[in-house]
Amino acid sequence: MPREAEPSLNEKQFVIQALQENLRLDGRELEQYRPLELTLGDQYGVADATLGKTRVLAKASAELTVPYTDRPLDGIFTIATELSPMTSPAFELNRPTETEVLLSRLLEKTVRRSNALDTESLCLIAGQKCWSVRVDVHVLSHDGNLIDAACFAVVSALRHFKKPDTSMEGGVLTVYTAAEREPVPLSWLHSPFCVTWSFYGEQGEIAVLDATWLEEQVRVGSCTISLNRHGEICQISKLGGTPVEAVALLQCSAVSLTKVKEFSTYLDEKLAEDAKRRNKGGLLAELSAENDR
Amino acid sequence: MTATSEPEAALGVLPRADGSAKYSHAGYTVTAAVNGPIEAQRKDENPYEAHVDVIVRPAAGVGGTRERHLESILQSSLSHIILIKNFPRSLIQIVLQVEDSPENDYVNTKLVQGNLNFAIMPALFQTAVLALLSAGVPMRATATATAVAVVFHDGVKRTVVDPSPREIEIARSVHVLAFTSHDELLLAESEGDFIVKEWDEVYETAKKICCHSAPADDGMQMALDEEAAAGPDMRHFLRSTMESKVAADLYWK
């Protein structure tokens, strides 16, 4: 497979020098995101997030399975990240690259390990039947900051997703199809988002948000902070690169919080818009068999 | 879910691929990226012609034997229309990503194993052709495809164009046919029980949809409207999509 072309020496120097003068190639501020757009699908659980030229499609799905024997009370929740040659011909099928491994690990840490989805609620009969929720992340085009876009798409897909309704009567489990009963949403606890910082300069003194692919190739280090809109940090990962001052990192996490609040509001708006679009004539409340909490 | 009756397409949707297309019809939405001709891997290198690599990725779950089967069918039929002899030792890579497929509301589907069925073939094929056109890969002819099902309902036989998942479930046989722009049959795949007479009917129906020539002038419009009830006019659709894309690209001239 052909290797991805690296930026030339002149190009690298130009980008770095511009950043030292507080300028970016696309005219953004250092702490400004590219316009984020989310399209929710006609089906439940399909989210298409676009961040500039980066585009990620996430699809959530659920099916009935047997829980793991060591965790009989928990459902199964997996995030599948596979970069296809669609992203770039440099990626090969069934041969994970470093980008892919890092992306899936970060999503796992952010969404799964922070208990954003209550896996206990996915269990139907202890040790026998549970839901297996799966999110497939498809990267359609990659122009930098894959992590933030993918995390946003995954969280949006899961919040938009509805699984078939079930009922237990006299030890008999019934799973209703979409035609019989309106599907129910997942029990969602909080929405974590990733914010990735890229560092430039000799001591990593220039911190930049939402780097494009070109900017990502010339950075000296990066740091991903995952947090929800209440400011609860789920994880911070800084994998190698130039060491960065602790005070600078604190500053970064403070700015990250304001960004996450923006993401969160935007997602809430989009979900409300989608619910309104589906609920023509206001009949959905009657169709739903779900109880209020 | 509402299935759109008219096909819709957008070209050049992905900024980094050589060519790309998004196509939606009858509830199926597929995005394709084409890269090529690019350097081939050693094992795929052919000294006489280009290797056409087709990758089908389901929206949910991992691809299995069904996807490999679809890939092999698409690969062999697309190799016939791409001028592969022009690019020896190279690779033309076509990645098809399924985004949406119509769901049967009456059954809960198994999802971890991808469940692509036969009816998605025309959507995959059409997207691949559009993406190849967008990438500017030299081709012998363009092609159009359609799916036709033979359904027995209350003892009455019907041929259904672009069947829904529910219709496929009750159908006696499902056929996928593709024609080139020279009205030649390019692909004929069938599933189920049928007799030669039924297949001939299916062939005629599919040919009408795939090989309908574009309306010549307004006088013909009336006659065409009646026939249009049978299904969309695929060749005209392909042409008008390309025309609007070219018009948009050459706007500066």
Coordinates of C-alpha atoms in Angstrom, one line a residue:
Chain A
M1 CA 0.0 0.0 0.0
P2 CA 1.3 3.5 -0.8
R3 CA 2.6 5.5 2.2
E4 CA 1.0 8.7 3.1
A5 CA 3.0 11.7 1.7
E6 CA 4.8 13.7 4.4
P7 CA 4.8 17.4 4.3
S8 CA 8.0 18.9 2.9
L9 CA 10.6 20.7 5.1
N10 CA 9.5 24.1 3.8
E11 CA 5.8 23.3 4.5
K12 CA 6.7 22.2 8.1
Q13 CA 8.7 25.3 8.8
F14 CA 6.0 27.5 7.4
V15 CA 3.3 26.0 9.6
I16 CA 5.5 26.1 12.7
Q17 CA 6.6 29.7 12.1
A18 CA 3.0 30.8 11.5
L19 CA 2.0 29.1 14.8
Q20 CA 4.7 31.0 16.6
E21 CA 3.2 34.2 15.3
N22 CA -0.2 33.1 16.6
L23 CA -1.5 32.4 13.0
R24 CA -3.0 29.2 11.5
L25 CA -3.2 28.3 7.9
D26 CA -7.0 28.3 7.9
G27 CA -7.3 31.6 9.7
R28 CA -8.6 30.2 13.0
E29 CA -7.7 31.2 16.5
L30 CA -5.4 28.8 18.3
E31 CA -8.2 27.7 20.6
Q32 CA -10.9 27.5 18.0
Y33 CA -12.6 24.4 16.6
R34 CA -13.5 24.0 13.0
P35 CA -17.3 24.1 12.5
L36 CA -18.8 20.9 14.0
E37 CA -21.8 19.4 12.3
L38 CA -23.9 16.5 13.3
T39 CA -26.5 14.7 11.1
L40 CA -28.7 12.1 12.8
G41 CA -29.9 9.3 10.6
D42 CA -33.4 8.1 9.8
Q43 CA -32.7 5.0 11.8
Y44 CA -32.1 5.2 15.5
G45 CA -28.5 5.2 16.4
V46 CA -26.9 6.6 13.3
A47 CA -24.8 9.7 13.7
D48 CA -22.6 11.4 11.2
A49 CA -20.2 14.0 12.7
T50 CA -18.2 16.4 10.5
L51 CA -15.4 18.5 11.8
G52 CA -14.1 20.5 8.9
K53 CA -13.0 17.9 6.4
T54 CA -12.9 15.1 9.0
R55 CA -16.0 13.0 8.8
V56 CA -16.9 10.1 11.1
L57 CA -20.0 7.9 10.9
A58 CA -21.1 6.0 14.0
K59 CA -23.8 3.3 14.2
A60 CA -25.1 1.8 17.3
S61 CA -26.9 -1.6 17.3
A62 CA -28.1 -4.1 19.9
E63 CA -28.7 -7.8 20.0
L64 CA -29.6 -10.4 22.6
T65 CA -26.7 -12.6 23.9
V66 CA -25.5 -14.5 26.9
P67 CA -23.5 -12.4 29.4
Y68 CA -19.9 -13.2 30.2
T69 CA -19.7 -15.9 32.9
D70 CA -17.5 -13.7 35.2
R71 CA -20.0 -10.8 35.0
P72 CA -23.4 -12.4 35.0
L73 CA -25.2 -9.1 36.0
D74 CA -23.7 -6.9 33.3
G75 CA -24.6 -6.5 29.7
I76 CA -22.0 -6.2 26.9
F77 CA -20.9 -3.0 25.4
T78 CA -18.3 -2.8 22.7
I79 CA -16.9 -0.1 20.5
A80 CA -15.5 -1.3 17.1
T81 CA -13.1 1.0 15.4
E82 CA -11.7 -0.1 12.1
L83 CA -10.1 2.3 9.7
S84 CA -10.8 1.2 6.2
P85 CA -8.9 2.2 3.0
M86 CA -11.7 4.7 2.5
T87 CA -10.0 6.9 5.1
S88 CA -6.7 6.8 3.2
P89 CA -5.2 4.0 0.9
A90 CA -2.4 3.8 3.5
F91 CA -4.7 1.9 5.8
E92 CA -5.0 -1.7 5.1
L93 CA -7.9 -4.0 6.0
N94 CA -7.3 -6.3 9.0
R95 CA -4.0 -4.7 9.8
P96 CA -4.4 -2.2 12.6
T97 CA -2.1 0.8 12.5
E98 CA -1.0 2.8 15.4
T99 CA -3.6 5.5 14.8
E100 CA -6.3 2.9 14.9
V101 CA -5.1 1.3 18.1
L102 CA -4.8 4.6 19.9
L103 CA -8.2 5.7 18.7
S104 CA -10.0 2.6 19.9
R105 CA -8.2 2.7 23.3
L106 CA -9.1 6.3 23.9
L107 CA -12.7 5.8 23.0
E108 CA -12.8 2.7 25.2
K109 CA -11.3 4.7 28.1
T110 CA -13.6 7.7 27.6
V111 CA -16.9 6.1 27.0
R112 CA -16.8 2.6 28.4
R113 CA -14.5 2.9 31.4
S114 CA -16.2 6.1 32.5
N115 CA -19.5 4.2 32.8
A116 CA -21.3 6.5 30.5
L117 CA -23.6 3.6 29.6
D118 CA -25.1 1.7 32.6
T119 CA -24.2 -1.8 31.6
E120 CA -26.2 -3.3 34.5
S121 CA -29.4 -2.0 32.9
L122 CA -28.6 -4.1 29.8
C123 CA -29.0 -7.4 31.8
L124 CA -32.3 -9.1 31.3
I125 CA -32.0 -12.4 33.1
A126 CA -28.9 -12.8 35.3
G127 CA -26.3 -15.1 33.8
Q128 CA -28.6 -16.0 30.9
K129 CA -29.8 -13.1 28.7
C130 CA -28.5 -9.6 28.2
W131 CA -28.2 -7.0 25.5
S132 CA -25.0 -6.6 23.6
V133 CA -24.7 -3.0 22.5
R134 CA -22.2 -2.4 19.8
V135 CA -21.0 0.9 18.2
D136 CA -19.3 0.7 14.8
V137 CA -17.1 3.7 14.1
H138 CA -16.5 4.3 10.4
V139 CA -14.0 7.0 9.5
L140 CA -15.0 8.4 6.1
S141 CA -12.4 11.0 5.7
H142 CA -9.5 12.0 7.9
D143 CA -8.2 15.6 8.1
G144 CA -6.9 15.6 11.6
N145 CA -8.4 15.5 15.1
L146 CA -10.0 12.1 14.5
I147 CA -10.3 11.4 18.3
D148 CA -12.6 14.3 19.1
A149 CA -14.8 13.8 16.0
A150 CA -15.0 10.0 16.7
C151 CA -15.9 10.5 20.4
F152 CA -18.6 13.0 19.5
A153 CA -20.0 10.7 16.9
V154 CA -20.0 7.7 19.3
V155 CA -21.7 9.6 22.1
S156 CA -24.3 11.1 19.7
A157 CA -25.1 7.7 18.2
L158 CA -25.6 6.1 21.6
R159 CA -27.8 8.9 22.9
H160 CA -29.9 8.7 19.7
F161 CA -30.1 4.9 19.8
K162 CA -33.2 3.0 20.9
K163 CA -33.2 -0.7 21.6
P164 CA -36.3 -3.0 21.3
D165 CA -38.6 -3.0 24.3
T166 CA -38.8 -6.1 26.4
S167 CA -41.0 -7.5 29.1
M168 CA -40.8 -10.3 31.7
E169 CA -43.9 -12.2 32.7
G170 CA -43.8 -15.3 34.7
G171 CA -40.2 -16.0 33.7
V172 CA -40.9 -15.6 30.0
L173 CA -38.9 -12.9 28.3
T174 CA -40.6 -11.2 25.3
V175 CA -38.7 -8.9 23.0
Y176 CA -41.0 -6.7 21.0
T177 CA -40.3 -5.7 17.4
A178 CA -40.5 -2.1 16.3
A179 CA -43.9 -2.7 14.8
E180 CA -45.3 -3.9 18.2
R181 CA -43.8 -1.4 20.6
E182 CA -41.9 1.8 20.2
P183 CA -38.2 1.1 21.1
V184 CA -36.7 2.5 24.3
P185 CA -33.6 4.6 24.7
L186 CA -30.5 3.3 26.6
S187 CA -30.0 4.2 30.2
W188 CA -27.3 6.9 29.8
L189 CA -25.5 8.4 32.7
H190 CA -23.3 11.2 31.5
S191 CA -21.9 12.3 28.1
P192 CA -18.1 12.5 28.1
F193 CA -16.3 14.3 25.2
C194 CA -12.7 14.3 24.1
V195 CA -10.7 17.5 23.6
T196 CA -7.3 17.1 22.0
W197 CA -4.5 19.6 22.4
S198 CA -1.5 19.7 20.1
F199 CA 1.8 21.3 21.3
Y200 CA 4.3 23.2 19.3
G201 CA 7.6 24.9 20.0
E202 CA 10.7 23.7 21.8
Q203 CA 9.1 23.4 25.2
G204 CA 5.7 22.7 23.9
E205 CA 4.7 26.2 24.9
I206 CA 2.2 26.7 22.1
A207 CA -1.1 24.8 22.6
V208 CA -3.5 24.4 19.7
L209 CA -7.0 22.9 19.6
D210 CA -8.4 20.8 16.8
A211 CA -5.3 20.4 14.7
T212 CA -5.7 19.6 11.0
W213 CA -3.9 16.7 9.4
L214 CA -1.0 18.9 8.3
E215 CA -0.7 20.5 11.8
E216 CA -0.9 17.0 13.4
Q217 CA 2.1 15.9 11.4
V218 CA 4.4 18.7 12.7
R219 CA 3.4 18.8 16.4
V220 CA 5.9 17.9 19.1
G221 CA 3.3 16.4 21.4
S222 CA -0.4 16.0 22.1
C223 CA -2.7 15.5 25.0
T224 CA -6.3 14.3 25.0
I225 CA -8.5 15.3 27.9
S226 CA -11.9 13.6 28.3
L227 CA -14.5 15.2 30.5
N228 CA -18.2 15.8 30.7
R229 CA -20.1 19.1 31.0
H230 CA -20.0 19.0 34.8
G231 CA -16.2 19.2 34.6
E232 CA -15.6 15.6 35.8
I233 CA -12.5 14.5 34.0
C234 CA -12.7 10.8 32.8
Q235 CA -9.1 10.5 31.6
I236 CA -6.1 12.5 30.5
S237 CA -3.6 10.9 28.1
K238 CA -0.4 12.3 27.0
L239 CA 1.5 9.7 25.1
G240 CA 5.1 10.7 24.9
G241 CA 6.2 13.8 23.0
T242 CA 7.8 16.9 24.5
P243 CA 7.1 17.4 28.2
V244 CA 4.6 20.2 28.9
E245 CA 4.4 22.4 32.1
A246 CA 1.8 21.2 34.6
V247 CA 0.4 24.8 34.8
A248 CA -0.1 24.8 31.0
L249 CA -2.0 21.5 31.3
L250 CA -4.3 23.0 34.0
Q251 CA -5.0 25.9 31.7
C252 CA -5.8 23.5 28.9
S253 CA -8.3 21.5 31.0
A254 CA -10.0 24.7 32.0
V255 CA -10.5 25.7 28.3
S256 CA -11.5 22.1 27.5
L257 CA -14.5 22.5 29.9
T258 CA -15.9 25.4 28.0
K259 CA -15.5 23.5 24.7
V260 CA -17.2 20.4 26.2
K261 CA -20.1 22.5 27.4
E262 CA -20.5 23.8 23.8
F263 CA -20.5 20.2 22.4
S264 CA -23.0 19.1 25.0
T265 CA -25.4 22.0 24.3
Y266 CA -25.1 21.4 20.5
L267 CA -25.8 17.7 20.9
D268 CA -28.8 18.3 23.2
E269 CA -30.2 20.8 20.6
K270 CA -29.8 18.3 17.8
L271 CA -31.4 15.4 19.7
A272 CA -34.4 17.6 20.6
E273 CA -34.7 18.7 17.0
D274 CA -34.7 15.1 15.9
A275 CA -37.2 14.0 18.5
K276 CA -39.5 16.8 17.3
R277 CA -39.1 15.8 13.7
R278 CA -40.1 12.2 14.5
N279 CA -42.9 13.1 16.8
K280 CA -45.3 14.5 14.2
G281 CA -48.7 14.8 15.5
G282 CA -47.5 14.2 19.1
L283 CA -48.3 10.5 19.1
L284 CA -45.0 9.2 20.2
A285 CA -45.7 9.7 23.9
E286 CA -48.8 7.4 23.6
L287 CA -46.8 4.8 21.7
S288 CA -44.0 4.6 24.2
A289 CA -44.4 2.0 26.9
E290 CA -41.5 3.4 28.9
N291 CA -42.1 4.6 32.5
D292 CA -40.9 8.0 33.7
R293 CA -38.0 7.7 36.1
Chain B
M1 CA -39.0 4.3 7.6
T2 CA -39.8 6.0 4.4
A3 CA -38.1 4.6 1.3
T4 CA -37.5 7.3 -1.3
S5 CA -38.8 6.2 -4.7
E6 CA -36.5 8.5 -6.7
P7 CA -32.7 7.7 -6.5
E8 CA -30.5 10.5 -5.1
A9 CA -26.8 10.9 -5.6
A10 CA -23.9 13.3 -4.7
L11 CA -20.5 13.1 -6.2
G12 CA -17.2 14.1 -4.7
V13 CA -18.4 13.9 -1.1
L14 CA -15.1 12.9 0.4
P15 CA -12.3 15.4 0.1
R16 CA -9.3 13.1 0.2
A17 CA -10.2 10.2 -2.1
D18 CA -9.6 10.4 -5.8
G19 CA -13.3 10.0 -6.4
S20 CA -16.3 9.5 -4.2
A21 CA -20.1 9.2 -4.4
K22 CA -23.0 8.9 -2.1
Y23 CA -26.1 7.2 -3.4
S24 CA -29.4 6.5 -1.8
H25 CA -32.4 4.6 -3.3
A26 CA -35.1 2.4 -1.9
G27 CA -34.0 3.0 1.6
Y28 CA -30.4 2.0 1.0
T29 CA -27.6 4.6 1.4
V30 CA -24.1 3.8 0.3
T31 CA -20.9 5.9 0.2
A32 CA -18.1 4.9 -2.0
A33 CA -14.5 6.0 -2.3
V34 CA -12.3 5.2 -5.3
N35 CA -8.5 5.5 -5.3
G36 CA -6.7 4.6 -8.4
P37 CA -4.7 3.8 -10.3
I38 CA -2.3 3.4 -7.3
E39 CA 0.6 1.1 -6.5
A40 CA -0.5 -2.5 -6.1
Q41 CA 0.7 -4.8 -3.4
R42 CA 3.2 -7.5 -4.6
K43 CA 0.6 -10.3 -4.3
D44 CA -2.0 -8.4 -6.3
E45 CA 0.3 -7.1 -9.0
N46 CA -0.6 -8.3 -12.5
P47 CA 1.8 -7.5 -15.3
Y48 CA -0.9 -7.2 -17.9
E49 CA -3.8 -5.4 -16.2
A50 CA -4.9 -3.4 -13.2
H51 CA -6.2 -5.3 -10.2
V52 CA -9.7 -4.1 -9.1
D53 CA -10.1 -4.4 -5.4
V54 CA -13.7 -4.0 -4.0
I55 CA -14.3 -3.8 -0.3
V56 CA -17.8 -3.9 1.1
R57 CA -18.2 -2.7 4.7
P58 CA -21.6 -3.2 6.5
A59 CA -22.9 -0.4 8.6
A60 CA -23.0 -2.6 11.8
G61 CA -21.0 -5.6 12.6
V62 CA -18.1 -7.2 10.9
G63 CA -18.1 -8.4 7.3
G64 CA -18.4 -12.1 6.7
T65 CA -18.8 -14.5 3.8
R66 CA -21.9 -12.6 2.5
E67 CA -19.8 -9.5 2.0
R68 CA -17.0 -11.4 0.4
H69 CA -19.5 -12.9 -2.0
L70 CA -20.9 -9.5 -2.9
E71 CA -17.4 -8.2 -3.3
S72 CA -16.4 -11.0 -5.8
I73 CA -19.5 -10.5 -7.9
L74 CA -18.9 -6.7 -8.0
Q75 CA -15.3 -7.2 -8.7
S76 CA -15.8 -9.4 -11.7
S77 CA -18.5 -7.2 -13.3
L78 CA -16.7 -3.9 -12.7
S79 CA -13.5 -5.4 -14.2
H80 CA -15.4 -5.8 -17.4
I81 CA -16.2 -2.1 -17.8
I82 CA -13.0 -0.6 -16.4
L83 CA -10.2 -0.4 -19.0
I84 CA -7.9 -2.5 -16.8
K85 CA -5.5 -3.2 -19.7
N86 CA -4.5 0.4 -19.7
F87 CA -3.0 0.3 -16.2
P88 CA -0.7 -2.8 -15.8
R89 CA 0.8 -3.4 -12.4
S90 CA -1.5 -1.0 -10.6
L91 CA -4.5 -1.2 -8.3
I92 CA -7.9 0.4 -8.5
Q93 CA -9.4 0.4 -5.0
I94 CA -13.2 0.7 -4.5
V95 CA -14.4 0.9 -0.9
L96 CA -18.2 0.7 -0.4
Q97 CA -19.5 1.7 3.0
V98 CA -23.1 0.9 3.7
E99 CA -24.6 3.7 5.8
D100 CA -28.3 2.8 5.9
S101 CA -30.4 -0.2 4.8
P102 CA -34.2 -0.5 5.2
E103 CA -35.2 -2.5 8.3
N104 CA -38.0 -5.0 8.6
D105 CA -40.1 -3.7 11.4
Y106 CA -41.6 -7.1 11.9
V107 CA -38.5 -9.0 13.0
N108 CA -35.6 -8.2 15.3
T109 CA -32.4 -8.6 13.3
K110 CA -29.2 -10.2 14.4
L111 CA -26.6 -7.5 14.0
V112 CA -23.1 -8.6 15.1
Q113 CA -22.9 -10.7 11.9
G114 CA -23.6 -8.2 9.2
N115 CA -26.8 -9.1 7.3
L116 CA -26.5 -7.7 3.9
N117 CA -28.9 -9.3 1.5
F118 CA -29.1 -9.5 -2.2
A119 CA -31.3 -6.4 -2.7
I120 CA -28.4 -4.1 -1.7
M121 CA -26.5 -5.2 -4.8
P122 CA -27.9 -2.5 -7.2
A123 CA -27.2 0.3 -4.7
L124 CA -23.6 -1.0 -4.2
F125 CA -23.1 -1.3 -8.0
Q126 CA -24.6 2.1 -8.8
T127 CA -22.5 3.8 -6.1
A128 CA -19.3 2.1 -7.4
V129 CA -20.0 3.3 -11.0
L130 CA -20.7 6.8 -9.8
A131 CA -17.5 6.9 -7.7
L132 CA -15.5 5.5 -10.7
L133 CA -16.9 8.3 -12.9
S134 CA -16.1 10.8 -10.2
A135 CA -12.5 9.5 -10.0
G136 CA -12.1 9.8 -13.8
V137 CA -11.2 6.1 -14.1
P138 CA -11.4 5.2 -17.9
M139 CA -14.2 2.9 -18.6
R140 CA -15.5 1.1 -21.6
A141 CA -19.1 2.0 -20.8
T142 CA -21.2 3.1 -17.8
A143 CA -23.6 0.7 -16.3
T144 CA -26.9 0.7 -14.4
A145 CA -28.4 -2.0 -12.1
T146 CA -31.7 -2.9 -10.6
A147 CA -33.2 -5.5 -8.4
V148 CA -36.5 -7.3 -9.3
A149 CA -38.4 -9.8 -7.1
V150 CA -41.0 -12.3 -8.2
V151 CA -43.7 -12.4 -5.5
F152 CA -46.7 -14.7 -5.3
H153 CA -49.5 -13.1 -3.4
D154 CA -52.9 -14.8 -3.1
G155 CA -51.9 -17.0 -6.1
V156 CA -51.3 -14.0 -8.3
K157 CA -47.7 -13.5 -9.6
R158 CA -46.2 -10.0 -9.5
T159 CA -42.8 -8.7 -10.4
V160 CA -41.7 -6.1 -7.9
V161 CA -39.0 -3.6 -8.7
D162 CA -36.7 -2.5 -5.8
P163 CA -38.3 -4.9 -3.3
S164 CA -38.5 -3.9 0.4
P165 CA -37.1 -6.3 3.0
R166 CA -40.6 -7.6 3.7
E167 CA -41.2 -8.3 0.1
I168 CA -37.9 -10.1 -0.2
E169 CA -38.9 -12.3 2.7
I170 CA -42.1 -13.5 0.9
A171 CA -40.6 -13.5 -2.6
R172 CA -40.2 -16.7 -4.6
S173 CA -37.1 -15.4 -6.3
V174 CA -34.9 -12.2 -6.3
H175 CA -32.9 -11.2 -9.3
V176 CA -30.2 -8.5 -9.7
L177 CA -29.5 -7.4 -13.3
A178 CA -27.0 -4.8 -14.6
F179 CA -26.7 -3.4 -18.1
T180 CA -24.0 -1.4 -19.8
S181 CA -24.8 1.8 -21.7
H182 CA -24.6 -0.3 -24.9
D183 CA -27.7 -2.3 -23.7
E184 CA -25.5 -5.3 -23.0
L185 CA -26.3 -7.6 -20.1
L186 CA -23.4 -7.2 -17.6
L187 CA -24.6 -9.0 -14.5
A188 CA -27.3 -11.4 -13.8
E189 CA -27.6 -12.9 -10.3
S190 CA -30.6 -14.8 -9.1
E191 CA -31.7 -16.3 -5.8
G192 CA -34.7 -18.6 -5.2
D193 CA -36.9 -20.8 -7.4
F194 CA -38.0 -19.6 -10.8
I195 CA -38.6 -20.9 -14.4
V196 CA -37.1 -19.5 -17.6
K197 CA -40.3 -17.7 -18.5
E198 CA -40.3 -15.8 -15.3
W199 CA -36.7 -14.9 -15.8
D200 CA -37.5 -13.6 -19.2
E201 CA -40.1 -11.3 -17.7
V202 CA -37.7 -10.1 -15.1
Y203 CA -35.1 -9.5 -17.8
E204 CA -37.6 -7.3 -19.8
T205 CA -38.6 -5.3 -16.7
A206 CA -35.0 -4.7 -15.7
K207 CA -34.0 -3.8 -19.2
K208 CA -36.8 -1.2 -19.3
I209 CA -35.6 0.4 -16.1
C210 CA -31.8 0.2 -16.9
C211 CA -31.8 1.0 -20.6
H212 CA -34.5 3.6 -21.0
S213 CA -33.1 6.3 -23.2
A214 CA -33.3 9.8 -22.0
P215 CA -36.4 11.8 -23.1
A216 CA -35.6 13.3 -26.5
D217 CA -38.1 16.2 -26.5
D218 CA -41.2 17.3 -24.8
G219 CA -43.5 15.5 -27.2
M220 CA -42.3 12.2 -25.8
Q221 CA -42.9 13.2 -22.2
M222 CA -46.6 12.1 -22.1
A223 CA -45.8 8.6 -23.3
L224 CA -42.9 8.2 -20.9
D225 CA -44.9 9.2 -17.9
E226 CA -47.0 6.1 -18.2
E227 CA -44.0 3.8 -18.4
A228 CA -42.3 5.6 -15.6
A229 CA -44.8 4.0 -13.2
A230 CA -42.8 0.8 -13.6
G231 CA -39.7 2.2 -11.9
P232 CA -37.1 4.9 -12.1
D233 CA -35.2 5.6 -15.3
M234 CA -31.7 4.7 -14.2
R235 CA -29.7 5.7 -17.3
H236 CA -31.3 9.1 -17.4
F237 CA -30.6 9.5 -13.7
L238 CA -26.9 8.6 -14.2
R239 CA -26.5 11.0 -17.0
S240 CA -28.3 13.9 -15.3
T241 CA -26.2 13.4 -12.1
M242 CA -23.0 13.6 -14.1
E243 CA -24.3 16.5 -16.1
S244 CA -25.1 18.6 -13.0
K245 CA -21.7 17.7 -11.5
V246 CA -19.8 18.7 -14.6
A247 CA -21.8 21.9 -14.8
A248 CA -21.0 22.8 -11.2
D249 CA -17.3 22.0 -11.7
L250 CA -17.0 24.0 -14.9
Y251 CA -18.9 27.0 -13.5
W252 CA -15.8 29.2 -13.6
K253 CA -15.4 28.9 -17.4

